[in-house]
Amino acid sequence: MKQLAIIIFLITSLYSHEANCTDMFAMIFDKNMTDENTAKCIEYYIDELGCDTNIVPSFANDGSNLLDAAYENNKTKTFDLLLNKGITPDKWLTAIIATEFLVFFRENSDGIKDKKASPELLEFIKTPKYNEFKEEKFKLIKKLLDHGQDPKDYILLQKVLTLVNDEKDLENLLKDGAKKELAQ
C-alpha cells in the first residue's frame, strides 16, 4: 500500500509540474501583464521550477511553442529571454514571418495575385518603408539563425520574396547562417 501511495504521489507530481510549466503560456498571452513582468516570471519558471523552454502543450495543435507565443504577443524581452535560455526556434515562427511579409505587401499595394507581384508592389519594394520593414525582419531572422534556427525553415519566405524579385538578401543571410552551422 505504501508503494502505491508513492507511485501515485510521483505521477501526480509529474503531472502537476507539467501543468505548472504550461502556465508560462498563460503569462505570455496575458494582455494585462507587462513584457518585463512576463520575462521575470518565465525566468523563475525555467530557473527555479526547472521548466523546459521547449515545452509544447497538448492544447497547441499546431506545435507552436513559447517563442512563437512571445513573438505573436509582441513580448520582446520575453522573446530574447527564451532565446538566451536555449529555446529552439522552429518552423512555425518562420511561417509567421513569411505571412507578415504577405500582409505587409497587401496593406501597402495590390499585393501578390495568382503567384505574381502586381506592378504596384514591384514599385513599392523600392521604397524606404519596405526597406525598413525588411531590415527589421532580417535582424530578427539573423537573431534566430544565431540561436540555432535551421536555414531550411525559410523556404516559404524565400518563395514569397522570389515573387517580388527580392530574394538575394535572404539567400545571403541564410548562407551565412548555414556556414556558421557547419563551422560548429
Short mmCIF file of C-alpha atoms in Angstrom, two decimals:
data_model
loop_
_atom_site.label_atom_id
_atom_site.label_comp_id
_atom_site.label_asym_id
_atom_site.label_seq_id
_atom_site.Cartn_x
_atom_site.Cartn_y
_atom_site.Cartn_z
CA MET A 1 0.00 0.00 0.00
CA LYS A 2 2.85 2.37 0.84
CA GLN A 3 4.46 1.75 -2.58
CA LEU A 4 1.17 2.52 -4.34
CA ALA A 5 0.92 5.81 -2.46
CA ILE A 6 4.47 6.72 -3.50
CA ILE A 7 3.74 5.88 -7.16
CA ILE A 8 0.54 7.96 -7.10
CA PHE A 9 2.44 10.85 -5.50
CA LEU A 10 5.17 10.70 -8.16
CA ILE A 11 2.69 10.59 -11.03
CA THR A 12 0.70 13.47 -9.54
CA SER A 13 3.89 15.47 -9.03
CA LEU A 14 4.96 14.96 -12.62
CA TYR A 15 1.55 15.99 -13.94
CA SER A 16 1.47 18.97 -11.60
CA HIS A 17 4.93 20.08 -12.77
CA GLU A 18 3.91 19.95 -16.44
CA ALA A 19 0.67 21.78 -15.68
CA ASN A 20 2.64 24.48 -13.84
CA CYS A 21 5.05 24.80 -16.76
CA THR A 22 2.21 25.31 -19.24
CA ASP A 23 1.22 28.33 -17.13
CA MET A 24 4.07 30.10 -18.93
CA PHE A 25 1.82 30.27 -22.00
CA ALA A 26 -0.93 31.95 -19.98
CA MET A 27 1.57 34.56 -18.78
CA ILE A 28 2.68 35.32 -22.31
CA PHE A 29 -0.91 35.63 -23.57
CA ASP A 30 -1.97 37.79 -20.61
CA LYS A 31 -2.51 41.25 -22.10
CA ASN A 32 -2.53 42.82 -18.63
CA MET A 33 0.95 41.52 -17.77
CA THR A 34 3.83 43.69 -18.93
CA ASP A 35 6.59 42.20 -21.01
CA GLU A 36 9.09 42.86 -18.22
CA ASN A 37 6.96 41.01 -15.63
CA THR A 38 6.31 38.18 -18.07
CA ALA A 39 10.05 37.75 -18.63
CA LYS A 40 10.72 37.72 -14.87
CA CYS A 41 8.04 35.10 -14.28
CA ILE A 42 9.18 32.94 -17.18
CA GLU A 43 12.75 33.13 -15.92
CA TYR A 44 11.57 31.97 -12.49
CA TYR A 45 9.69 29.04 -14.02
CA ILE A 46 12.75 27.99 -16.01
CA ASP A 47 15.46 28.59 -13.40
CA GLU A 48 13.66 27.75 -10.17
CA LEU A 49 10.95 25.28 -11.18
CA GLY A 50 13.00 23.58 -13.89
CA CYS A 51 10.50 24.08 -16.71
CA ASP A 52 11.67 23.24 -20.22
CA THR A 53 11.78 26.19 -22.62
CA ASN A 54 10.86 23.88 -25.49
CA ILE A 55 7.59 22.77 -23.90
CA VAL A 56 4.74 22.31 -26.36
CA PRO A 57 1.45 21.90 -24.53
CA SER A 58 -1.15 19.39 -25.60
CA PHE A 59 -3.56 22.23 -26.46
CA ALA A 60 -1.16 23.59 -29.13
CA ASN A 61 -2.39 21.58 -32.10
CA ASP A 62 -0.04 23.46 -34.42
CA GLY A 63 3.07 22.67 -32.40
CA SER A 64 3.77 26.31 -31.57
CA ASN A 65 5.98 26.98 -28.59
CA LEU A 66 6.71 29.73 -26.07
CA LEU A 67 8.91 31.64 -28.53
CA ASP A 68 6.11 31.77 -31.09
CA ALA A 69 3.69 32.98 -28.42
CA ALA A 70 6.10 35.68 -27.20
CA TYR A 71 6.64 36.90 -30.77
CA GLU A 72 2.95 36.97 -31.63
CA ASN A 73 2.19 38.88 -28.42
CA ASN A 74 4.99 41.38 -29.03
CA LYS A 75 6.78 40.50 -25.80
CA THR A 76 10.30 41.22 -26.96
CA LYS A 77 12.05 40.90 -23.57
CA THR A 78 10.38 37.55 -23.05
CA PHE A 79 11.33 36.54 -26.60
CA ASP A 80 15.00 37.42 -26.01
CA LEU A 81 15.00 35.69 -22.62
CA LEU A 82 13.67 32.48 -24.18
CA LEU A 83 16.35 32.57 -26.86
CA ASN A 84 19.02 33.06 -24.21
CA LYS A 85 17.57 30.19 -22.15
CA GLY A 86 18.03 27.76 -25.03
CA ILE A 87 14.67 27.52 -26.74
CA THR A 88 14.87 26.06 -30.24
CA PRO A 89 13.36 28.35 -32.90
CA ASP A 90 11.03 26.29 -35.06
CA LYS A 91 9.35 26.31 -38.48
CA TRP A 92 6.17 27.84 -37.09
CA LEU A 93 7.88 31.16 -36.43
CA THR A 94 9.29 31.30 -39.96
CA ALA A 95 5.76 30.83 -41.32
CA ILE A 96 4.61 33.76 -39.19
CA ILE A 97 7.40 35.94 -40.60
CA ALA A 98 6.56 34.97 -44.19
CA THR A 99 2.90 35.76 -43.54
CA GLU A 100 3.89 39.16 -42.17
CA PHE A 101 5.58 39.93 -45.49
CA LEU A 102 2.44 38.94 -47.39
CA VAL A 103 0.22 41.05 -45.13
CA PHE A 104 2.62 43.99 -45.40
CA PHE A 105 2.56 43.72 -49.19
CA ARG A 106 -1.24 43.60 -49.19
CA GLU A 107 -1.57 46.58 -46.85
CA ASN A 108 0.77 48.73 -48.93
CA SER A 109 -0.01 47.72 -52.52
CA ASP A 110 -2.10 45.36 -54.61
CA GLY A 111 -0.03 42.52 -53.21
CA ILE A 112 0.51 39.17 -54.87
CA LYS A 113 -2.22 37.64 -57.01
CA ASP A 114 -2.08 34.40 -58.96
CA LYS A 115 1.53 33.90 -57.88
CA LYS A 116 2.57 37.20 -59.46
CA ALA A 117 3.50 40.51 -57.93
CA SER A 118 1.47 43.47 -59.07
CA PRO A 119 3.35 46.32 -60.81
CA GLU A 120 2.42 48.50 -57.83
CA LEU A 121 4.07 46.00 -55.46
CA LEU A 122 7.21 45.85 -57.57
CA GLU A 123 7.47 49.64 -57.21
CA PHE A 124 6.64 49.51 -53.51
CA ILE A 125 9.57 47.22 -52.68
CA LYS A 126 11.89 50.04 -53.80
CA THR A 127 10.60 52.38 -51.07
CA PRO A 128 12.23 53.22 -47.74
CA LYS A 129 9.10 51.93 -45.96
CA TYR A 130 9.63 48.45 -47.37
CA ASN A 131 13.38 48.58 -46.74
CA GLU A 132 12.80 49.46 -43.06
CA PHE A 133 10.30 46.62 -42.68
CA LYS A 134 12.63 44.17 -44.40
CA GLU A 135 15.63 45.29 -42.33
CA GLU A 136 13.68 44.79 -39.09
CA LYS A 137 12.59 41.27 -40.13
CA PHE A 138 16.08 40.35 -41.32
CA LYS A 139 17.55 41.38 -37.95
CA LEU A 140 15.06 39.00 -36.37
CA ILE A 141 15.97 36.24 -38.82
CA LYS A 142 19.68 36.76 -38.10
CA LYS A 143 19.00 36.51 -34.37
CA LEU A 144 17.04 33.28 -34.90
CA LEU A 145 19.78 31.82 -37.08
CA ASP A 146 22.35 32.74 -34.44
CA HIS A 147 20.25 30.80 -31.91
CA GLY A 148 20.04 27.62 -33.95
CA GLN A 149 17.24 28.18 -36.43
CA ASP A 150 17.57 25.86 -39.40
CA PRO A 151 18.08 27.96 -42.57
CA LYS A 152 15.98 25.40 -44.46
CA ASP A 153 12.93 26.54 -42.47
CA TYR A 154 12.76 29.73 -44.54
CA ILE A 155 11.58 28.11 -47.77
CA LEU A 156 8.17 29.82 -47.63
CA LEU A 157 9.72 33.26 -47.17
CA GLN A 158 12.17 32.52 -49.99
CA LYS A 159 9.23 31.76 -52.28
CA VAL A 160 7.42 34.94 -51.26
CA LEU A 161 10.47 37.12 -51.87
CA THR A 162 11.20 35.38 -55.18
CA LEU A 163 7.78 36.53 -56.41
CA VAL A 164 8.90 40.15 -55.94
CA ASN A 165 12.47 39.55 -57.19
CA ASP A 166 13.91 40.36 -53.76
CA GLU A 167 15.25 37.01 -52.57
CA LYS A 168 19.03 37.66 -52.85
CA ASP A 169 19.46 39.30 -49.42
CA LEU A 170 17.63 36.43 -47.73
CA GLU A 171 19.68 33.85 -49.64
CA ASN A 172 22.90 35.55 -48.48
CA LEU A 173 21.68 35.72 -44.90
CA LEU A 174 20.71 32.05 -44.93
CA LYS A 175 24.04 31.02 -46.49
CA ASP A 176 25.86 32.86 -43.70
CA GLY A 177 23.66 31.06 -41.17
CA ALA A 178 24.40 27.72 -42.80
CA LYS A 179 28.16 28.46 -42.79
CA LYS A 180 28.01 29.22 -39.08
CA GLU A 181 26.09 26.00 -38.51
CA LEU A 182 28.70 23.98 -40.43
CA ALA A 183 31.58 25.63 -38.56
CA GLN A 184 30.28 24.38 -35.22
#
